[in-house]
Coordinates of C-alpha atoms in Angstrom, one line a residue:
Chain A
M1 CA -2.8 -32.1 10.7
L2 CA -2.4 -30.4 7.4
N3 CA -1.2 -26.7 7.6
L4 CA -0.6 -24.7 4.5
Q5 CA 1.3 -21.4 4.8
P6 CA 0.6 -19.2 1.8
Y7 CA 3.1 -19.5 -1.1
A8 CA 5.6 -21.3 1.2
D9 CA 6.6 -24.3 -1.0
P10 CA 6.0 -26.0 -4.4
K11 CA 3.3 -28.2 -2.8
Y12 CA 1.2 -25.2 -2.0
F13 CA 1.1 -24.0 -5.6
V14 CA 0.1 -27.5 -6.8
I15 CA -2.8 -27.7 -4.3
L16 CA -3.8 -24.0 -5.0
L17 CA -3.9 -24.4 -8.8
L18 CA -5.9 -27.6 -8.6
A19 CA -8.4 -26.0 -6.3
L20 CA -8.7 -23.0 -8.6
A21 CA -9.0 -25.0 -11.8
P22 CA -12.9 -25.2 -11.7
L23 CA -13.0 -21.5 -11.1
A24 CA -10.7 -20.8 -14.1
I25 CA -12.8 -23.1 -16.4
G26 CA -15.9 -21.3 -15.3
L27 CA -14.4 -17.9 -16.0
Y28 CA -13.2 -19.1 -19.4
F29 CA -16.8 -19.9 -20.2
G30 CA -18.1 -16.6 -18.9
K31 CA -19.3 -17.8 -15.5
R32 CA -18.1 -16.8 -12.0
F33 CA -18.8 -19.5 -9.4
A34 CA -19.1 -17.1 -6.5
W35 CA -19.9 -19.8 -3.9
Y36 CA -17.0 -22.0 -5.0
E37 CA -14.7 -19.0 -4.9
V38 CA -15.7 -18.3 -1.3
I39 CA -15.4 -22.0 -0.3
V40 CA -11.8 -22.2 -1.7
S41 CA -10.9 -18.9 -0.1
F42 CA -12.2 -20.1 3.3
A43 CA -10.6 -23.5 3.0
F44 CA -7.2 -22.1 2.3
I45 CA -7.6 -19.6 5.2
F46 CA -8.6 -22.5 7.4
L47 CA -5.6 -24.5 6.4
M48 CA -3.3 -21.5 7.2
F49 CA -4.6 -21.7 10.8
N50 CA -5.0 -25.4 11.1
G51 CA -2.9 -27.6 13.5
K52 CA -0.8 -25.8 16.1
K53 CA -1.8 -22.4 14.7
Y54 CA -5.5 -23.0 15.7
H55 CA -5.5 -20.0 18.1
E56 CA -4.9 -17.7 15.1
G57 CA -8.0 -19.2 13.6
Y58 CA -10.1 -18.2 16.6
A59 CA -8.4 -14.8 16.5
I60 CA -9.4 -14.1 12.9
I61 CA -13.0 -15.2 13.6
G62 CA -13.2 -12.7 16.5
F63 CA -11.5 -10.0 14.4
M64 CA -14.0 -10.5 11.6
I65 CA -17.0 -10.2 13.9
W66 CA -15.5 -7.1 15.4
Q67 CA -14.9 -5.4 12.0
W68 CA -18.3 -6.6 10.8
L69 CA -20.1 -4.9 13.6
L70 CA -18.0 -1.7 13.2
V71 CA -18.4 -1.3 9.4
W72 CA -22.1 -2.3 9.5
G73 CA -22.8 -0.1 12.5
Y74 CA -21.0 2.8 11.0
T75 CA -22.8 2.5 7.6
L76 CA -26.2 2.5 9.5
Y77 CA -25.1 5.5 11.6
R78 CA -23.8 7.4 8.6
K79 CA -27.2 7.3 6.9
K80 CA -28.6 9.4 9.7
A81 CA -25.7 11.5 10.9
N82 CA -22.1 12.4 10.3
N83 CA -20.4 13.4 13.6
T84 CA -16.6 13.7 13.4
V85 CA -16.1 12.3 16.9
V86 CA -18.1 9.1 16.0
F87 CA -16.0 8.7 12.9
Y88 CA -12.7 8.9 14.9
V89 CA -13.9 6.6 17.6
V90 CA -15.1 4.0 15.0
T91 CA -11.7 4.3 13.2
L92 CA -9.7 3.9 16.4
L93 CA -11.8 0.9 17.4
A94 CA -11.1 -0.7 14.0
I95 CA -7.4 -0.2 14.5
L96 CA -7.5 -1.4 18.2
P97 CA -6.9 -5.1 17.7
L98 CA -3.9 -4.4 15.4
F99 CA -2.6 -1.8 17.9
L100 CA -2.8 -4.2 20.8
V101 CA -1.0 -6.9 18.9
K102 CA 1.8 -4.5 17.9
L103 CA 2.0 -3.3 21.5
S104 CA 2.3 -6.8 22.8
A105 CA 5.8 -7.2 21.3
P106 CA 7.8 -4.6 23.3
T107 CA 5.6 -5.1 26.4
H108 CA 5.9 -9.0 26.2
W109 CA 2.2 -9.4 26.6
T110 CA 2.3 -12.8 25.0
H111 CA -1.2 -13.7 26.0
V112 CA -2.5 -10.6 24.1
A113 CA -0.6 -11.7 21.0
T114 CA -1.9 -15.2 21.3
L115 CA -5.5 -14.1 21.8
L116 CA -5.7 -11.4 19.1
G117 CA -2.9 -12.0 16.7
F118 CA -3.0 -13.8 13.4
L119 CA -1.1 -13.8 10.1
G120 CA -2.7 -11.1 7.9
I121 CA -4.1 -8.9 10.7
S122 CA -2.4 -5.8 9.2
Y123 CA -3.8 -6.3 5.7
L124 CA -7.3 -7.0 7.0
T125 CA -7.1 -3.9 9.1
F126 CA -6.2 -1.8 6.0
R127 CA -9.2 -3.2 4.2
S128 CA -11.6 -2.5 7.0
V129 CA -10.3 1.0 7.8
G130 CA -10.4 1.9 4.1
M131 CA -14.1 1.0 4.0
I132 CA -14.8 3.1 7.1
L133 CA -13.0 6.2 5.6
E134 CA -14.9 5.8 2.3
T135 CA -18.2 5.4 4.2
R136 CA -17.4 8.7 6.0
D137 CA -16.9 10.4 2.7
G138 CA -20.1 9.0 1.4
S139 CA -18.3 7.0 -1.3
I140 CA -19.6 3.7 0.1
K141 CA -23.3 4.0 1.0
E142 CA -24.6 0.5 1.7
F143 CA -23.3 -2.4 3.8
N144 CA -23.5 -5.6 1.8
P145 CA -22.6 -8.5 4.2
W146 CA -21.9 -10.9 1.4
L147 CA -19.6 -8.5 -0.5
F148 CA -18.0 -7.4 2.8
L149 CA -17.0 -11.0 3.6
R150 CA -15.7 -11.6 0.1
F151 CA -13.6 -8.5 0.2
M152 CA -12.2 -9.0 3.7
L153 CA -11.5 -12.7 3.3
F154 CA -10.2 -12.7 -0.3
M155 CA -7.5 -15.3 0.2
P156 CA -4.6 -14.6 -2.3
T157 CA -3.7 -11.2 -0.7
I158 CA -4.5 -11.9 2.9
S159 CA -1.0 -12.5 4.3
S160 CA 1.1 -9.8 2.6
G161 CA -1.0 -7.7 0.2
P162 CA -1.2 -6.1 -2.3
I163 CA -3.9 -3.9 -0.6
D164 CA -7.0 -3.7 -2.7
R165 CA -9.8 -1.1 -2.4
Y166 CA -13.4 -2.1 -1.8
R167 CA -15.0 -0.4 -4.7
R168 CA -12.4 -1.6 -7.2
F169 CA -12.6 -5.1 -5.9
I170 CA -16.4 -5.3 -5.9
A171 CA -16.5 -4.1 -9.5
D172 CA -14.2 -7.1 -10.5
V173 CA -15.9 -9.6 -8.3
T174 CA -19.4 -8.8 -9.5
S175 CA -18.5 -9.2 -13.2
V176 CA -16.7 -11.6 -15.5
P177 CA -13.8 -10.5 -17.7
D178 CA -14.5 -11.4 -21.4
R179 CA -12.6 -14.3 -22.8
D180 CA -9.8 -12.4 -24.5
K181 CA -9.1 -10.4 -21.4
Y182 CA -9.2 -13.4 -19.2
L183 CA -6.7 -15.3 -21.4
K184 CA -4.4 -12.3 -21.2
M185 CA -4.7 -12.3 -17.4
L186 CA -3.9 -16.0 -17.4
E187 CA -0.9 -15.4 -19.6
K188 CA 0.4 -12.7 -17.2
A189 CA -0.4 -15.0 -14.2
V190 CA 1.9 -17.7 -15.6
W191 CA 4.7 -15.2 -16.1
Y192 CA 4.2 -13.7 -12.6
F193 CA 4.3 -17.1 -11.0
F194 CA 7.6 -18.0 -12.6
L195 CA 9.1 -14.5 -12.0
G196 CA 7.9 -14.9 -8.4
F197 CA 9.7 -18.3 -8.1
L198 CA 12.9 -16.7 -9.4
Y199 CA 12.6 -13.7 -7.0
N200 CA 11.4 -15.4 -3.9
F201 CA 12.7 -19.0 -4.0
V202 CA 15.9 -18.7 -6.0
I203 CA 17.3 -15.2 -5.4
S204 CA 15.9 -14.4 -2.0
A205 CA 15.5 -17.7 -0.1
Y206 CA 18.4 -19.6 -1.8
F207 CA 21.0 -17.0 -2.8
F208 CA 20.6 -14.3 -0.1
Q209 CA 19.0 -16.0 2.9
S210 CA 20.8 -19.3 3.0
F211 CA 24.1 -18.2 1.4
V212 CA 25.1 -14.5 1.4
L213 CA 23.4 -13.1 4.4
P214 CA 24.5 -15.5 7.1
Q215 CA 28.1 -15.1 5.9
V216 CA 28.3 -11.3 5.8
K217 CA 26.3 -11.0 9.0
S218 CA 28.6 -13.2 11.0
L219 CA 31.6 -11.4 9.5
A220 CA 30.1 -8.1 10.6
I221 CA 29.4 -9.4 14.1
E222 CA 33.0 -10.8 14.3
S223 CA 34.5 -7.5 13.1
A224 CA 32.3 -5.4 15.4
S225 CA 33.5 -7.3 18.4
V226 CA 37.0 -6.1 17.6
H227 CA 36.6 -2.7 15.9
G228 CA 33.3 -1.5 17.4
G229 CA 29.8 -1.1 16.0
L230 CA 30.6 0.7 12.8
T231 CA 32.4 -1.9 10.7
W232 CA 32.9 -1.9 7.0
W233 CA 31.2 -5.3 6.9
L234 CA 27.9 -3.4 7.3
V235 CA 28.2 -2.3 3.7
P236 CA 27.7 -5.8 2.2
V237 CA 25.1 -6.5 4.9
M238 CA 23.3 -3.4 3.8
Y239 CA 23.2 -4.3 0.1
A240 CA 22.4 -8.0 0.7
S241 CA 19.6 -7.4 3.2
G242 CA 18.1 -4.6 1.1
L243 CA 18.1 -6.6 -2.1
N244 CA 16.8 -9.6 -0.2
L245 CA 13.9 -7.5 1.1
F246 CA 13.0 -6.5 -2.5
F247 CA 13.2 -10.0 -4.0
N248 CA 11.5 -11.7 -1.1
F249 CA 8.6 -9.3 -1.0
A250 CA 8.2 -8.6 -4.7
G251 CA 8.2 -12.3 -5.2
Y252 CA 5.3 -12.8 -2.7
S253 CA 3.4 -9.9 -4.3
L254 CA 3.8 -11.5 -7.7
F255 CA 2.3 -14.8 -6.3
A256 CA -0.6 -12.9 -4.9
V257 CA -1.3 -11.0 -8.1
A258 CA -1.0 -14.1 -10.2
T259 CA -3.4 -16.1 -8.0
S260 CA -5.9 -13.2 -8.1
Y261 CA -5.6 -13.1 -11.9
V262 CA -6.4 -16.8 -12.1
M263 CA -9.5 -15.9 -10.1
G264 CA -10.4 -13.2 -12.5
I265 CA -9.6 -10.3 -10.1
E266 CA -7.2 -7.6 -11.3
V267 CA -5.5 -6.8 -8.0
P268 CA -3.2 -3.8 -8.4
M269 CA 0.6 -4.4 -8.8
N270 CA 2.8 -3.7 -5.8
F271 CA 6.2 -3.0 -7.4
N272 CA 7.4 -1.1 -10.4
K273 CA 11.2 -1.2 -10.8
P274 CA 11.7 0.7 -7.5
F275 CA 15.5 0.8 -7.9
L276 CA 15.3 2.9 -11.0
S277 CA 13.7 5.8 -9.1
K278 CA 15.4 9.2 -9.6
N279 CA 14.3 10.6 -6.2
L280 CA 12.7 9.4 -3.0
K281 CA 9.2 10.6 -3.9
E282 CA 9.4 8.5 -7.1
F283 CA 10.7 5.6 -5.1
W284 CA 7.5 5.6 -3.0
N285 CA 5.5 5.6 -6.2
R286 CA 7.2 2.4 -7.2
W287 CA 7.9 0.5 -4.0
H288 CA 5.2 -1.4 -2.2
M289 CA 2.8 0.8 -4.1
T290 CA -0.5 -0.3 -2.7
L291 CA 0.7 0.4 0.8
S292 CA 2.2 3.8 0.0
F293 CA -0.9 4.8 -2.1
W294 CA -3.0 3.7 0.9
F295 CA -1.0 6.0 3.1
R296 CA -1.0 8.7 0.5
D297 CA -4.8 8.7 0.0
Y298 CA -6.0 7.9 3.5
I299 CA -3.3 9.6 5.7
F300 CA -1.2 12.2 3.8
M301 CA -4.0 13.7 1.7
R302 CA -6.6 13.7 4.5
F303 CA -4.1 15.2 6.9
V304 CA -3.3 18.0 4.4
F305 CA -7.0 18.5 3.5
L306 CA -7.8 18.9 7.2
I307 CA -5.0 21.4 7.9
M308 CA -5.7 23.5 4.7
K309 CA -9.5 23.5 5.2
K310 CA -9.2 24.6 8.8
K311 CA -6.4 27.0 7.9
W312 CA -4.3 25.9 10.9
I313 CA -1.1 26.4 9.0
K314 CA -0.6 29.2 6.5
S315 CA 2.6 27.9 4.8
R316 CA 2.2 25.3 2.1
V317 CA 5.7 24.1 2.6
T318 CA 5.3 23.6 6.4
T319 CA 2.1 21.8 5.8
S320 CA 3.6 19.3 3.4
N321 CA 6.7 18.8 5.5
L322 CA 4.6 18.0 8.5
A323 CA 2.4 15.7 6.5
Y324 CA 5.4 13.8 5.2
I325 CA 6.9 13.3 8.6
F326 CA 3.5 12.3 10.1
N327 CA 2.7 10.0 7.2
M328 CA 6.0 8.1 7.3
L329 CA 6.1 8.0 11.1
V330 CA 2.7 6.3 11.1
M331 CA 4.1 3.9 8.6
G332 CA 7.1 3.2 10.8
F333 CA 4.9 2.6 13.8
W334 CA 2.7 0.3 11.7
H335 CA 5.7 -1.9 11.0
G336 CA 6.1 -2.5 14.7
L337 CA 7.0 -0.8 18.0
H338 CA 10.7 -1.2 17.7
W339 CA 13.2 1.7 17.6
Y340 CA 14.5 0.7 14.1
Y341 CA 11.0 0.7 12.5
I342 CA 10.3 4.1 13.9
V343 CA 13.7 5.5 12.9
Y344 CA 13.1 4.0 9.5
G345 CA 9.8 5.9 9.2
L346 CA 11.4 9.1 10.5
F347 CA 14.3 8.7 8.0
H348 CA 11.9 8.5 5.1
G349 CA 9.8 11.4 6.4
V350 CA 12.9 13.6 6.7
G351 CA 14.2 12.2 3.4
L352 CA 11.0 13.3 1.6
V353 CA 11.2 16.8 3.2
I354 CA 14.8 17.2 1.9
N355 CA 13.8 15.7 -1.5
D356 CA 10.9 18.3 -1.8
A357 CA 13.2 21.2 -0.9
W358 CA 15.6 20.0 -3.6
L359 CA 12.8 19.7 -6.2
R360 CA 11.7 23.3 -5.4
Y361 CA 15.3 24.5 -5.7
K362 CA 15.6 22.7 -9.0
K363 CA 12.4 24.4 -10.3
K364 CA 13.7 27.9 -9.5
H365 CA 17.3 27.6 -10.5
N366 CA 18.8 26.3 -13.7
V367 CA 20.2 23.0 -12.6
P368 CA 21.8 21.1 -15.4
H369 CA 19.9 18.0 -16.5
N370 CA 21.4 15.2 -18.7
K371 CA 21.9 11.4 -18.9
F372 CA 24.8 11.7 -16.4
T373 CA 22.8 13.6 -13.7
E374 CA 19.9 11.2 -14.1
A375 CA 22.2 8.2 -13.5
L376 CA 23.7 10.0 -10.5
A377 CA 20.2 10.7 -9.2
I378 CA 19.3 7.0 -9.5
F379 CA 22.5 6.0 -7.8
I380 CA 22.0 8.4 -4.9
T381 CA 18.3 7.4 -4.4
F382 CA 19.3 3.7 -4.5
N383 CA 21.9 4.1 -1.8
V384 CA 19.7 6.3 0.5
V385 CA 17.0 3.6 0.2
M386 CA 19.6 0.9 1.0
V387 CA 20.7 2.7 4.2
S388 CA 17.0 2.9 5.2
F389 CA 16.6 -0.8 4.7
L390 CA 19.7 -1.5 6.8
I391 CA 17.9 0.3 9.6
F392 CA 14.7 -1.5 8.8
D393 CA 16.3 -4.9 8.9
G394 CA 16.9 -4.8 12.7
F395 CA 20.4 -6.2 12.3
L396 CA 21.8 -3.0 13.9
D397 CA 19.7 -3.6 16.9
K398 CA 21.3 -7.1 17.2
L399 CA 24.8 -5.7 16.6
W400 CA 24.6 -2.7 18.9
F401 CA 22.2 -3.4 21.7
K402 CA 22.0 -7.2 22.2
Chain B
M1 CA -17.1 32.8 -16.7
A2 CA -17.7 29.3 -18.0
V3 CA -16.7 26.2 -15.9
K4 CA -14.0 25.4 -18.3
E5 CA -12.2 28.8 -18.0
E6 CA -12.5 28.8 -14.3
V7 CA -11.1 25.3 -13.9
V8 CA -8.2 26.2 -16.2
E9 CA -7.5 29.3 -14.2
I10 CA -7.5 27.3 -10.9
L11 CA -5.1 24.8 -12.4
N12 CA -2.8 27.5 -13.8
T13 CA -2.6 29.1 -10.4
I14 CA -1.8 25.8 -8.6
I15 CA 0.6 24.4 -11.1
G16 CA 2.3 27.8 -11.7
E17 CA 2.3 27.6 -15.5
D18 CA -0.2 27.9 -18.3
I19 CA -1.7 24.5 -19.1
S20 CA -4.3 25.6 -21.6
D21 CA -2.3 24.0 -24.4
Q22 CA -2.1 20.6 -22.7
M23 CA -5.7 19.9 -21.9
D24 CA -5.4 16.1 -22.4
D25 CA -2.0 15.6 -20.9
D26 CA -1.7 13.5 -17.7
F27 CA -0.5 16.0 -15.1
F28 CA 0.4 13.2 -12.6
E29 CA 2.6 11.5 -15.2
S30 CA 4.4 14.8 -16.0
G31 CA 4.8 15.5 -12.3
L32 CA 3.0 18.9 -12.6
L33 CA 0.5 17.9 -9.9
D34 CA 1.3 15.9 -6.7
S35 CA -0.7 15.0 -3.6
M36 CA -0.3 18.4 -2.1
S37 CA -1.5 20.4 -5.1
T38 CA -4.3 17.8 -5.6
V39 CA -5.7 18.7 -2.2
E40 CA -5.4 22.4 -3.1
L41 CA -7.3 21.7 -6.3
L42 CA -10.1 19.9 -4.5
L43 CA -10.4 22.7 -1.9
D44 CA -10.4 25.4 -4.6
L45 CA -13.0 23.5 -6.6
E46 CA -15.1 23.0 -3.5
S47 CA -15.2 26.7 -2.6
K48 CA -15.5 28.0 -6.2
F49 CA -18.3 25.7 -7.4
N50 CA -19.8 24.8 -4.0
I51 CA -19.4 21.1 -4.8
Q52 CA -18.4 18.2 -2.6
A53 CA -15.3 16.5 -3.8
P54 CA -14.0 14.3 -1.0
V55 CA -10.5 12.8 -1.1
S56 CA -11.8 9.2 -1.5
E57 CA -13.9 10.2 -4.5
F58 CA -10.7 11.3 -6.1
N59 CA -9.6 8.5 -8.4
R60 CA -6.4 9.4 -10.2
D61 CA -7.5 7.6 -13.4
E62 CA -10.5 9.9 -13.6
W63 CA -9.0 13.2 -12.6
N64 CA -5.6 13.1 -14.4
T65 CA -6.0 15.7 -17.2
P66 CA -7.5 19.2 -17.3
N67 CA -10.3 18.1 -19.6
K68 CA -11.2 15.2 -17.3
V69 CA -11.3 17.6 -14.3
I70 CA -13.6 19.9 -16.2
A71 CA -15.9 17.0 -17.0
K72 CA -15.9 15.9 -13.4
V73 CA -16.7 19.3 -12.1
E74 CA -19.5 19.7 -14.6
S75 CA -21.0 16.3 -13.5
L76 CA -20.7 17.3 -9.9
I77 CA -22.5 20.6 -10.4
G78 CA -25.1 18.4 -12.1

């Protein structure tokens, strides 16, 4: 049976672009074929879960019914009342499927993972929870089943983002870009597809994953068996796995953005030269941006807002430090319930706290600033990030505890 | 005091310098305002003008200069 994993091989792109051609022609002539777009989206999602992945297909249907009822029910409720407890319960219920799937890894509940898990559950949960939070704020007032389905099941970004926002997406999907703008989007799409091929297939899959990484990793394991867990071979492992992470993921994001552009949807970009960041805060404004902005707007800012409004903590610095650690810890847990993801989150939380203290110090004192200090800042930030990616990679777990 | 002066005063206090000569400068771009101070701004505007400015209404493209904040506040006072 035909099974198509998103952006996995050249064949996928040929089928995808053929399927999208009628849509592109329509957009060129100022028409958006909404039904066709939905059918293509559904067909590709179906093909993701066809064959031996059929149980994921059932899981996504169950998941969609669950989220549908929650978002719809909460919108109806919100018109009449606005109780905080109800809001928290609905939000937790929306996260519940994802939470159970994440929990099934360390507890070895394979039946839970089989029953509820599917590729893209994280990204669909972000979409749904975002809608619930905005409904709470009164920014989303109506539940439109048709637009809800189109937002949730928009195929290009289902497996790995970028994470779009409901109101932004709806504005795009209910209008047609004018011809000049659409042609510019197509032009960008072509460029992003080829850049994505270079990043994902050539640099990540070919150079790092099948060539560099297996070699340096086996050398590290070999050396660790003689000299103990902290071997110098961890340094090349660190750079190779960190760079691989970027090229692999940035490549996927480029594919997703390019595909969305062909469909006339301006999904936000996910990466903006992250390794040129001068500090850790800037890094999170350039790395996996739609995720970090999601966390910034829906977790960090809401957390700070709550603390400040209720006046629980007087000190501004303490508040922001707590919020950083909380925010990044949640992100760590979201990646998965493994020690290395949680340590990764904590590492970045503490890193942001230190970074903020430094920025405050710099503001007060006259710290020299020139081209050399900027280059030094970029160098330090890059290496701090690389250490965090080595933790994230999980290789240390294999090396030390397995 | 007019809305404009009051907003500028709030911004000056939060940012810690006088911004009245950079009314159209993007304060996120320049790093003068971050997520923390944004929340402070929203809370100050809320209590000063008695308006509802929830976090999810806060779109960084629409709130990124002093003049835009003034326009937003004026529209929210209605």
